[in-house]
PDB file of C-alpha atoms and ligand atoms in Angstrom:
ATOM      1  CA  MET A 142     -23.572   4.722  -8.736  1.00  0.00           C
ATOM      2  CA  PRO A 143     -20.745   6.664  -8.022  1.00  0.00           C
ATOM      3  CA  LYS A 144     -19.910   8.021 -12.044  1.00  0.00           C
ATOM      4  CA  LEU A 145     -17.160  11.045 -13.384  1.00  0.00           C
ATOM      5  CA  GLN A 146     -18.882  11.671 -16.855  1.00  0.00           C
ATOM      6  CA  ASN A 147     -18.049   8.292 -18.587  1.00  0.00           C
ATOM      7  CA  VAL A 148     -16.228   6.589 -16.036  1.00  0.00           C
ATOM      8  CA  GLU A 149     -18.004   3.956 -13.287  1.00  0.00           C
ATOM      9  CA  TYR A 150     -15.898   2.808 -10.764  1.00  0.00           C
ATOM     10  CA  HIS A 151     -17.098   0.936  -7.166  1.00  0.00           C
ATOM     11  CA  ILE A 152     -15.145  -0.235  -4.645  1.00  0.00           C
ATOM     12  CA  LEU A 153     -15.059  -3.935  -3.953  1.00  0.00           C
ATOM     13  CA  SER A 154     -14.160  -5.077  -0.567  1.00  0.00           C
ATOM     14  CA  ASP A 155     -12.263  -8.505  -0.353  1.00  0.00           C
ATOM     15  CA  GLY A 156     -13.225  -8.332   3.337  1.00  0.00           C
ATOM     16  CA  VAL A 157     -10.666  -6.355   6.669  1.00  0.00           C
ATOM     17  CA  ALA A 158      -7.516  -7.466   8.458  1.00  0.00           C
ATOM     18  CA  TRP A 159      -6.985  -6.523  11.254  1.00  0.00           C
ATOM     19  CA  VAL A 160      -3.133  -5.440  12.067  1.00  0.00           C
ATOM     20  CA  ASP A 161      -0.822  -4.691  14.267  1.00  0.00           C
ATOM     21  CA  GLY A 162      -1.192   0.028  14.924  1.00  0.00           C
ATOM     22  CA  GLY A 163       2.575  -0.373  15.385  1.00  0.00           C
ATOM     23  CA  GLY A 164       2.729  -1.183  11.836  1.00  0.00           C
ATOM     24  CA  ALA A 165       0.374   0.760  10.338  1.00  0.00           C
ATOM     25  CA  PHE A 166       2.137   4.132  12.354  1.00  0.00           C
ATOM     26  CA  GLY A 167       5.146   3.289  12.178  1.00  0.00           C
ATOM     27  CA  LEU A 168       7.386   6.086  14.375  1.00  0.00           C
ATOM     28  CA  VAL A 169       4.263   7.613  15.453  1.00  0.00           C
ATOM     29  CA  PRO A 170       4.319   7.067  19.634  1.00  0.00           C
ATOM     30  CA  ARG A 171       0.981   4.312  20.277  1.00  0.00           C
ATOM     31  CA  THR A 172      -0.358   6.965  22.910  1.00  0.00           C
ATOM     32  CA  ILE A 173      -1.007   9.875  19.881  1.00  0.00           C
ATOM     33  CA  TRP A 174      -2.194   7.425  17.299  1.00  0.00           C
ATOM     34  CA  ALA A 175      -4.195   5.556  19.489  1.00  0.00           C
ATOM     35  CA  GLU A 176      -6.377   8.135  20.367  1.00  0.00           C
ATOM     36  CA  LEU A 177      -7.250   8.589  16.726  1.00  0.00           C
ATOM     37  CA  PHE A 178      -7.545   4.986  15.905  1.00  0.00           C
ATOM     38  CA  PRO A 179      -8.425   3.035  19.254  1.00  0.00           C
ATOM     39  CA  PRO A 180      -6.357  -0.551  18.898  1.00  0.00           C
ATOM     40  CA  ASP A 181      -8.091  -3.757  20.183  1.00  0.00           C
ATOM     41  CA  GLU A 182      -6.484  -5.166  23.217  1.00  0.00           C
ATOM     42  CA  ARG A 183      -4.195  -6.877  21.039  1.00  0.00           C
ATOM     43  CA  ASN A 184      -3.289  -3.678  19.989  1.00  0.00           C
ATOM     44  CA  ARG A 185      -4.068  -4.108  15.767  1.00  0.00           C
ATOM     45  CA  ILE A 186      -6.367  -1.925  14.088  1.00  0.00           C
ATOM     46  CA  PRO A 187      -8.718  -3.011  11.506  1.00  0.00           C
ATOM     47  CA  PHE A 188      -7.799  -2.351   7.787  1.00  0.00           C
ATOM     48  CA  GLY A 189     -10.564  -2.624   4.472  1.00  0.00           C
ATOM     49  CA  LEU A 190      -9.213  -4.007   1.702  1.00  0.00           C
ATOM     50  CA  ASN A 191     -11.219  -2.421  -0.727  1.00  0.00           C
ATOM     51  CA  CYS A 192     -10.167  -2.540  -4.730  1.00  0.00           C
ATOM     52  CA  VAL A 193     -11.742  -0.963  -7.218  1.00  0.00           C
ATOM     53  CA  LEU A 194     -13.764  -2.092 -10.493  1.00  0.00           C
ATOM     54  CA  ILE A 195     -13.107   1.042 -12.905  1.00  0.00           C
ATOM     55  CA  ARG A 196     -15.690   1.047 -16.674  1.00  0.00           C
ATOM     56  CA  SER A 197     -13.585   3.163 -19.052  1.00  0.00           C
ATOM     57  CA  GLU A 198     -14.122   3.231 -23.066  1.00  0.00           C
ATOM     58  CA  GLY A 199     -15.159  -0.226 -22.792  1.00  0.00           C
ATOM     59  CA  GLN A 200     -12.883  -1.500 -20.479  1.00  0.00           C
ATOM     60  CA  THR A 201     -13.756  -3.496 -17.441  1.00  0.00           C
ATOM     61  CA  ILE A 202     -10.791  -2.582 -15.385  1.00  0.00           C
ATOM     62  CA  LEU A 203      -9.503  -4.425 -11.655  1.00  0.00           C
ATOM     63  CA  VAL A 204      -7.481  -2.806  -9.396  1.00  0.00           C
ATOM     64  CA  ASP A 205      -5.969  -4.667  -7.028  1.00  0.00           C
ATOM     65  CA  THR A 206      -7.539  -7.521  -5.780  1.00  0.00           C
ATOM     66  CA  GLY A 207      -7.116  -8.238  -1.549  1.00  0.00           C
ATOM     67  CA  TYR A 208      -6.027 -11.527   0.006  1.00  0.00           C
ATOM     68  CA  GLY A 209      -7.226 -13.477  -2.418  1.00  0.00           C
ATOM     69  CA  THR A 210      -8.739 -17.264  -1.561  1.00  0.00           C
ATOM     70  CA  LYS A 211      -4.768 -19.382  -1.019  1.00  0.00           C
ATOM     71  CA  LEU A 212      -4.583 -18.763   2.417  1.00  0.00           C
ATOM     72  CA  ASP A 213      -4.133 -21.521   5.111  1.00  0.00           C
ATOM     73  CA  GLU A 214      -5.659 -21.240   8.041  1.00  0.00           C
ATOM     74  CA  LYS A 215      -2.726 -20.462  10.039  1.00  0.00           C
ATOM     75  CA  ALA A 216      -2.207 -17.486   7.761  1.00  0.00           C
ATOM     76  CA  ARG A 217      -5.783 -16.286   8.228  1.00  0.00           C
ATOM     77  CA  GLN A 218      -5.294 -16.428  11.868  1.00  0.00           C
ATOM     78  CA  ARG A 219      -1.779 -13.825  11.487  1.00  0.00           C
ATOM     79  CA  THR A 220      -4.210 -11.477   9.480  1.00  0.00           C
ATOM     80  CA  GLY A 221      -7.352 -11.691  11.769  1.00  0.00           C
ATOM     81  CA  LEU A 222      -8.816 -12.052   7.943  1.00  0.00           C
ATOM     82  CA  GLU A 223     -12.350 -11.321   8.037  1.00  0.00           C
ATOM     83  CA  ARG A 224     -15.072 -11.346   5.392  1.00  0.00           C
ATOM     84  CA  PRO A 225     -18.781 -10.533   6.964  1.00  0.00           C
ATOM     85  CA  ASP A 226     -19.886  -9.862   2.988  1.00  0.00           C
ATOM     86  CA  GLY A 227     -17.726 -12.049   1.719  1.00  0.00           C
ATOM     87  CA  ASP A 228     -14.973 -12.047   0.273  1.00  0.00           C
ATOM     88  CA  LEU A 229     -13.625  -9.537  -3.616  1.00  0.00           C
ATOM     89  CA  SER A 230     -15.094 -12.406  -6.015  1.00  0.00           C
ATOM     90  CA  GLU A 231     -18.761 -12.417  -4.367  1.00  0.00           C
ATOM     91  CA  ALA A 232     -18.493  -8.478  -4.640  1.00  0.00           C
ATOM     92  CA  LEU A 233     -17.772  -8.759  -7.836  1.00  0.00           C
ATOM     93  CA  SER A 234     -21.152 -11.199  -8.822  1.00  0.00           C
ATOM     94  CA  ARG A 235     -23.020  -8.433  -6.579  1.00  0.00           C
ATOM     95  CA  LEU A 236     -22.126  -6.336  -9.470  1.00  0.00           C
ATOM     96  CA  GLY A 237     -22.908  -8.806 -11.891  1.00  0.00           C
ATOM     97  CA  VAL A 238     -19.132  -9.289 -13.353  1.00  0.00           C
ATOM     98  CA  THR A 239     -18.479 -12.345 -13.942  1.00  0.00           C
ATOM     99  CA  VAL A 240     -14.396 -13.554 -13.271  1.00  0.00           C
ATOM    100  CA  GLU A 241     -14.545 -13.696 -17.780  1.00  0.00           C
ATOM    101  CA  GLU A 242     -15.429  -9.969 -18.101  1.00  0.00           C
ATOM    102  CA  VAL A 243     -12.585  -8.314 -16.080  1.00  0.00           C
ATOM    103  CA  ASP A 244     -10.296  -7.579 -19.086  1.00  0.00           C
ATOM    104  CA  ILE A 245      -8.062  -5.439 -17.036  1.00  0.00           C
ATOM    105  CA  VAL A 246      -5.916  -5.833 -13.624  1.00  0.00           C
ATOM    106  CA  ILE A 247      -3.483  -2.849 -12.277  1.00  0.00           C
ATOM    107  CA  ASN A 248      -1.510  -4.739  -9.567  1.00  0.00           C
ATOM    108  CA  THR A 249      -0.449  -1.513  -7.108  1.00  0.00           C
ATOM    109  CA  HIS A 250       2.249  -3.405  -5.885  1.00  0.00           C
ATOM    110  CA  LEU A 251       2.515  -7.081  -5.261  1.00  0.00           C
ATOM    111  CA  HIS A 252       2.314  -7.402  -1.577  1.00  0.00           C
ATOM    112  CA  ALA A 253       0.238 -10.673  -0.311  1.00  0.00           C
ATOM    113  CA  ASP A 254      -2.634  -8.059   0.454  1.00  0.00           C
ATOM    114  CA  HIS A 255      -3.080  -6.106  -2.825  1.00  0.00           C
ATOM    115  CA  CYS A 256      -2.158  -9.537  -5.264  1.00  0.00           C
ATOM    116  CA  GLY A 257      -3.883 -12.222  -3.042  1.00  0.00           C
ATOM    117  CA  GLY A 258      -7.400 -12.669  -5.506  1.00  0.00           C
ATOM    118  CA  ASN A 259      -4.698 -12.670  -9.181  1.00  0.00           C
ATOM    119  CA  THR A 260      -4.349 -16.488  -8.370  1.00  0.00           C
ATOM    120  CA  ILE A 261      -6.871 -18.935  -7.764  1.00  0.00           C
ATOM    121  CA  TYR A 262      -6.434 -23.074  -7.057  1.00  0.00           C
ATOM    122  CA  GLN A 263      -8.375 -25.109  -9.997  1.00  0.00           C
ATOM    123  CA  GLY A 264      -8.273 -28.887 -10.011  1.00  0.00           C
ATOM    124  CA  GLY A 265      -5.109 -28.786  -7.952  1.00  0.00           C
ATOM    125  CA  SER A 266      -3.615 -26.238  -9.632  1.00  0.00           C
ATOM    126  CA  LEU A 267      -2.664 -22.694  -9.560  1.00  0.00           C
ATOM    127  CA  VAL A 268      -4.107 -20.536 -12.886  1.00  0.00           C
ATOM    128  CA  PRO A 269      -5.115 -16.565 -13.148  1.00  0.00           C
ATOM    129  CA  THR A 270      -8.206 -15.679 -11.256  1.00  0.00           C
ATOM    130  CA  PHE A 271      -9.326 -13.432 -14.447  1.00  0.00           C
ATOM    131  CA  PRO A 272      -8.906 -15.869 -17.255  1.00  0.00           C
ATOM    132  CA  ASN A 273      -9.592 -12.467 -19.936  1.00  0.00           C
ATOM    133  CA  ALA A 274      -7.086  -9.768 -18.483  1.00  0.00           C
ATOM    134  CA  GLN A 275      -4.026  -8.683 -19.083  1.00  0.00           C
ATOM    135  CA  TYR A 276      -2.165  -8.111 -15.434  1.00  0.00           C
ATOM    136  CA  LEU A 277      -0.167  -5.098 -15.612  1.00  0.00           C
ATOM    137  CA  ILE A 278       2.634  -5.070 -13.408  1.00  0.00           C
ATOM    138  CA  GLN A 279       5.767  -2.120 -12.845  1.00  0.00           C
ATOM    139  CA  ARG A 280       8.676  -3.217 -14.178  1.00  0.00           C
ATOM    140  CA  LEU A 281      10.616  -2.574 -10.802  1.00  0.00           C
ATOM    141  CA  GLU A 282       8.168  -4.377  -8.534  1.00  0.00           C
ATOM    142  CA  TRP A 283       8.405  -7.091 -10.424  1.00  0.00           C
ATOM    143  CA  ALA A 284      11.809  -7.253 -10.120  1.00  0.00           C
ATOM    144  CA  ASP A 285      12.163  -6.504  -6.475  1.00  0.00           C
ATOM    145  CA  ALA A 286       9.006  -9.597  -5.964  1.00  0.00           C
ATOM    146  CA  ILE A 287      10.660 -11.993  -7.368  1.00  0.00           C
ATOM    147  CA  ALA A 288      14.155 -11.511  -6.069  1.00  0.00           C
ATOM    148  CA  PRO A 289      12.869 -10.487  -2.274  1.00  0.00           C
ATOM    149  CA  ASN A 290      15.402  -9.603   0.549  1.00  0.00           C
ATOM    150  CA  GLU A 291      14.811 -10.777   3.972  1.00  0.00           C
ATOM    151  CA  ARG A 292      12.985  -7.844   4.708  1.00  0.00           C
ATOM    152  CA  THR A 293      10.028  -8.406   2.169  1.00  0.00           C
ATOM    153  CA  ARG A 294      10.086 -11.739   1.122  1.00  0.00           C
ATOM    154  CA  ALA A 295       7.079 -12.650   3.958  1.00  0.00           C
ATOM    155  CA  THR A 296       4.735 -10.900   2.371  1.00  0.00           C
ATOM    156  CA  TYR A 297       5.967 -11.265  -2.124  1.00  0.00           C
ATOM    157  CA  LEU A 298       4.444 -14.704  -2.173  1.00  0.00           C
ATOM    158  CA  PRO A 299       5.203 -16.236  -5.693  1.00  0.00           C
ATOM    159  CA  GLU A 300       1.542 -18.474  -5.997  1.00  0.00           C
ATOM    160  CA  ASN A 301       0.341 -14.899  -6.225  1.00  0.00           C
ATOM    161  CA  TYR A 302       1.764 -12.669  -9.504  1.00  0.00           C
ATOM    162  CA  ARG A 303       4.336 -15.746 -11.230  1.00  0.00           C
ATOM    163  CA  PRO A 304       1.350 -17.882 -12.875  1.00  0.00           C
ATOM    164  CA  LEU A 305       1.133 -15.574 -14.611  1.00  0.00           C
ATOM    165  CA  GLU A 306       3.789 -15.954 -16.927  1.00  0.00           C
ATOM    166  CA  GLY A 307       2.793 -19.444 -17.939  1.00  0.00           C
ATOM    167  CA  SER A 308      -0.546 -17.707 -18.965  1.00  0.00           C
ATOM    168  CA  GLY A 309       0.600 -14.767 -21.261  1.00  0.00           C
ATOM    169  CA  GLN A 310      -0.840 -12.577 -18.956  1.00  0.00           C
ATOM    170  CA  LEU A 311       1.727 -10.502 -17.105  1.00  0.00           C
ATOM    171  CA  LYS A 312       2.264  -7.485 -18.895  1.00  0.00           C
ATOM    172  CA  LEU A 313       5.743  -5.618 -17.561  1.00  0.00           C
ATOM    173  CA  ILE A 314       5.004  -1.514 -17.792  1.00  0.00           C
ATOM    174  CA  ASN A 315       7.390   1.142 -17.179  1.00  0.00           C
ATOM    175  CA  GLY A 316       6.878   4.012 -15.645  1.00  0.00           C
ATOM    176  CA  PRO A 317       3.923   5.930 -15.367  1.00  0.00           C
ATOM    177  CA  THR A 318       0.884   4.225 -17.809  1.00  0.00           C
ATOM    178  CA  ARG A 319      -1.966   5.284 -19.595  1.00  0.00           C
ATOM    179  CA  VAL A 320      -4.676   2.444 -19.655  1.00  0.00           C
ATOM    180  CA  THR A 321      -7.564   4.182 -21.537  1.00  0.00           C
ATOM    181  CA  GLY A 322      -7.986   7.809 -21.918  1.00  0.00           C
ATOM    182  CA  GLU A 323      -9.768   8.486 -18.821  1.00  0.00           C
ATOM    183  CA  VAL A 324      -7.317   6.103 -16.898  1.00  0.00           C
ATOM    184  CA  ARG A 325      -3.956   5.770 -16.178  1.00  0.00           C
ATOM    185  CA  THR A 326      -0.794   5.148 -13.271  1.00  0.00           C
ATOM    186  CA  ALA A 327       1.156   7.007 -11.647  1.00  0.00           C
ATOM    187  CA  ILE A 328       4.104   5.866  -9.181  1.00  0.00           C
ATOM    188  CA  ALA A 329       4.240   7.165  -6.340  1.00  0.00           C
ATOM    189  CA  ARG A 330       7.642   5.844  -4.792  1.00  0.00           C
ATOM    190  CA  GLY A 331       8.068   4.982  -1.626  1.00  0.00           C
ATOM    191  CA  HIS A 332       6.216   2.131   0.227  1.00  0.00           C
ATOM    192  CA  THR A 333       7.955   0.425  -2.424  1.00  0.00           C
ATOM    193  CA  ARG A 334      10.852   1.909  -5.468  1.00  0.00           C
ATOM    194  CA  ALA A 335       7.979   1.248  -8.070  1.00  0.00           C
ATOM    195  CA  HIS A 336       4.824   1.769  -5.851  1.00  0.00           C
ATOM    196  CA  GLN A 337       2.083   2.615  -8.452  1.00  0.00           C
ATOM    197  CA  LEU A 338      -1.825   5.170  -7.906  1.00  0.00           C
ATOM    198  CA  VAL A 339      -4.474   4.635 -10.522  1.00  0.00           C
ATOM    199  CA  ILE A 340      -5.527   8.430 -11.205  1.00  0.00           C
ATOM    200  CA  VAL A 341      -9.292   8.526 -13.292  1.00  0.00           C
ATOM    201  CA  GLU A 342     -10.430  11.617 -14.671  1.00  0.00           C
ATOM    202  CA  SER A 343     -13.400  12.163 -16.740  1.00  0.00           C
ATOM    203  CA  GLY A 344     -15.427  15.359 -17.182  1.00  0.00           C
ATOM    204  CA  GLY A 345     -13.156  17.781 -15.623  1.00  0.00           C
ATOM    205  CA  GLU A 346     -13.812  15.428 -12.096  1.00  0.00           C
ATOM    206  CA  THR A 347     -10.456  13.389 -10.513  1.00  0.00           C
ATOM    207  CA  VAL A 348     -10.320  10.157  -8.900  1.00  0.00           C
ATOM    208  CA  LEU A 349      -7.004   9.375  -7.411  1.00  0.00           C
ATOM    209  CA  PHE A 350      -6.845   5.784  -5.504  1.00  0.00           C
ATOM    210  CA  VAL A 351      -3.916   5.700  -3.536  1.00  0.00           C
ATOM    211  CA  ALA A 352      -3.352   2.353  -2.092  1.00  0.00           C
ATOM    212  CA  ASP A 353      -0.888   2.114  -0.023  1.00  0.00           C
ATOM    213  CA  MET A 354       1.018   5.988  -0.771  1.00  0.00           C
ATOM    214  CA  THR A 355      -0.981   6.936   2.057  1.00  0.00           C
ATOM    215  CA  SER A 356      -3.114   3.514   3.604  1.00  0.00           C
ATOM    216  CA  LEU A 357      -5.040   5.808   6.674  1.00  0.00           C
ATOM    217  CA  HIS A 358      -6.204   9.291   5.648  1.00  0.00           C
ATOM    218  CA  TYR A 359      -4.098  10.033   8.867  1.00  0.00           C
ATOM    219  CA  HIS A 360      -0.893   9.777   6.465  1.00  0.00           C
ATOM    220  CA  PHE A 361      -2.184  12.018   3.934  1.00  0.00           C
ATOM    221  CA  GLU A 362      -2.645  14.840   5.952  1.00  0.00           C
ATOM    222  CA  ARG A 363       0.537  14.158   8.001  1.00  0.00           C
ATOM    223  CA  LEU A 364       3.832  13.996   6.260  1.00  0.00           C
ATOM    224  CA  ALA A 365       6.210  12.249   9.321  1.00  0.00           C
ATOM    225  CA  TRP A 366       3.373  10.132   9.555  1.00  0.00           C
ATOM    226  CA  VAL A 367       4.643   6.415   7.148  1.00  0.00           C
ATOM    227  CA  ALA A 368       3.836   2.905   7.582  1.00  0.00           C
ATOM    228  CA  SER A 369       6.397   0.773   9.032  1.00  0.00           C
ATOM    229  CA  TYR A 370       6.249  -1.171   5.920  1.00  0.00           C
ATOM    230  CA  ASP A 371       7.415   1.274   4.078  1.00  0.00           C
ATOM    231  CA  VAL A 372      10.385   0.317   1.836  1.00  0.00           C
ATOM    232  CA  GLU A 373      11.945   3.690   1.544  1.00  0.00           C
ATOM    233  CA  PRO A 374      10.338   6.028   4.380  1.00  0.00           C
ATOM    234  CA  LEU A 375      12.119   9.310   3.792  1.00  0.00           C
ATOM    235  CA  GLU A 376      10.960   9.241  -0.288  1.00  0.00           C
ATOM    236  CA  SER A 377       7.339   8.501   1.167  1.00  0.00           C
ATOM    237  CA  ILE A 378       7.246  12.128   2.287  1.00  0.00           C
ATOM    238  CA  GLU A 379       8.919  13.908  -0.490  1.00  0.00           C
ATOM    239  CA  THR A 380       5.764  11.775  -2.505  1.00  0.00           C
ATOM    240  CA  LYS A 381       3.269  12.603  -0.252  1.00  0.00           C
ATOM    241  CA  ARG A 382       4.467  16.500  -0.120  1.00  0.00           C
ATOM    242  CA  TYR A 383       3.743  16.343  -4.147  1.00  0.00           C
ATOM    243  CA  TRP A 384       0.894  14.313  -3.932  1.00  0.00           C
ATOM    244  CA  GLN A 385      -0.659  16.571  -1.346  1.00  0.00           C
ATOM    245  CA  GLN A 386      -0.370  19.122  -3.576  1.00  0.00           C
ATOM    246  CA  TRP A 387      -1.589  17.589  -6.691  1.00  0.00           C
ATOM    247  CA  ALA A 388      -4.967  15.804  -4.915  1.00  0.00           C
ATOM    248  CA  VAL A 389      -5.871  19.487  -3.802  1.00  0.00           C
ATOM    249  CA  GLU A 390      -5.210  21.212  -6.596  1.00  0.00           C
ATOM    250  CA  ARG A 391      -7.557  18.483  -9.181  1.00  0.00           C
ATOM    251  CA  ASP A 392     -10.562  19.324  -5.973  1.00  0.00           C
ATOM    252  CA  ALA A 393      -9.155  14.920  -6.081  1.00  0.00           C
ATOM    253  CA  LEU A 394     -11.563  12.313  -4.702  1.00  0.00           C
ATOM    254  CA  ILE A 395      -9.235  10.018  -3.114  1.00  0.00           C
ATOM    255  CA  ILE A 396     -10.219   6.478  -2.408  1.00  0.00           C
ATOM    256  CA  PHE A 397      -8.133   5.175   0.557  1.00  0.00           C
ATOM    257  CA  GLN A 398      -7.854   0.978   0.870  1.00  0.00           C
ATOM    258  CA  HIS A 399      -7.233   0.680   3.617  1.00  0.00           C
ATOM    259  CA  ASP A 400      -9.118   2.551   5.571  1.00  0.00           C
ATOM    260  CA  THR A 401     -12.285   1.637   7.422  1.00  0.00           C
ATOM    261  CA  GLN A 402     -12.982   4.948   8.901  1.00  0.00           C
ATOM    262  CA  ILE A 403     -12.778   7.281   5.748  1.00  0.00           C
ATOM    263  CA  PRO A 404     -12.864   4.943   2.846  1.00  0.00           C
ATOM    264  CA  PHE A 405     -13.840   8.306   0.772  1.00  0.00           C
ATOM    265  CA  GLY A 406     -12.884  11.808   1.170  1.00  0.00           C
ATOM    266  CA  LYS A 407     -10.803  14.799  -0.399  1.00  0.00           C
ATOM    267  CA  LEU A 408      -7.772  16.777   1.541  1.00  0.00           C
ATOM    268  CA  ARG A 409      -8.434  20.623   2.200  1.00  0.00           C
ATOM    269  CA  LEU A 410      -6.155  22.664   2.824  1.00  0.00           C
ATOM    270  CA  ASP A 411      -6.966  24.237   6.372  1.00  0.00           C
ATOM    271  CA  GLY A 412      -4.831  27.203   8.114  1.00  0.00           C
ATOM    272  CA  ALA A 413      -1.571  25.779   7.356  1.00  0.00           C
ATOM    273  CA  ASN A 414      -2.294  21.808   7.805  1.00  0.00           C
ATOM    274  CA  PHE A 415      -3.949  19.492   5.322  1.00  0.00           C
ATOM    275  CA  LYS A 416      -7.025  17.741   6.605  1.00  0.00           C
ATOM    276  CA  VAL A 417      -9.166  15.054   4.862  1.00  0.00           C
ATOM    277  CA  LYS A 418     -13.080  15.728   4.671  1.00  0.00           C
ATOM    278  CA  PRO A 419     -15.274  12.499   4.108  1.00  0.00           C
ATOM    279  CA  VAL A 420     -17.211  12.677   1.346  1.00  0.00           C
ATOM    280  CA  SER A 421     -20.056  10.334   0.979  1.00  0.00           C
ATOM    281  CA  ILE A 422     -20.613   8.449  -2.364  1.00  0.00           C
ATOM    282  CA  GLY A 423     -24.307   6.984  -2.941  1.00  0.00           C
TER     283      GLY A 423
HETATM  284 ZN1  LIG B 694      -1.329  -2.937   1.866  1.00  0.00          ZN
END
């Protein structure tokens, strides 16, 4: 089981979504990215929907909740959602974790593929999936999500986060936040204005969950490769410039949320270039 000194962590998959390669690679010409990540006949590439379960200081912490179970057939078709090993709830039960046992949910941001599993339909009403959890969401992300504009509306779906208010489980946080002595969040602006990362530090080792700061490892190696989804692409570049250095200095184990080629890796400086080396986790 993956473990730092005092902290246990697990990748939990909510399945795979097939996304348009142009969305993932932005301005990068298809002739270049398609060689590294060959798309299917509809120009789509598989995006993993990795969430992370962390146990630290007696707290059970879930980072992001995937697409969840509320998508109708049309939305499932559009996202190309595939779940050969089941969804997030099945991944949790394979670990022996019940929804009641989750103490804290951290949403890196409120795009539908990161918080869809926050809520479920139960007996016809919409309720939080994790009845005892506090949901940690950045205040600015919340503000953007509850008042989306023409560009962000399609992915900010109120049913994924509005019910948390009524149940008293919403905890808005403002900037970098310590969750336990070993787990903290940090702001990585660009993909959204208040997109947050999750960092685990224990016994001199570091795990960095990069979420959509760098959806695929290619985006971490190359500053100019920025997804079309990022609302502030020039900020994304400066954000990545900082975190590249940070990850190399700490020899951090990086968890890539959407990368089906390299879910775990370490960033290395190879001459003048950054390169992600895959790491296999037992
Ligand atoms: Zn995403």
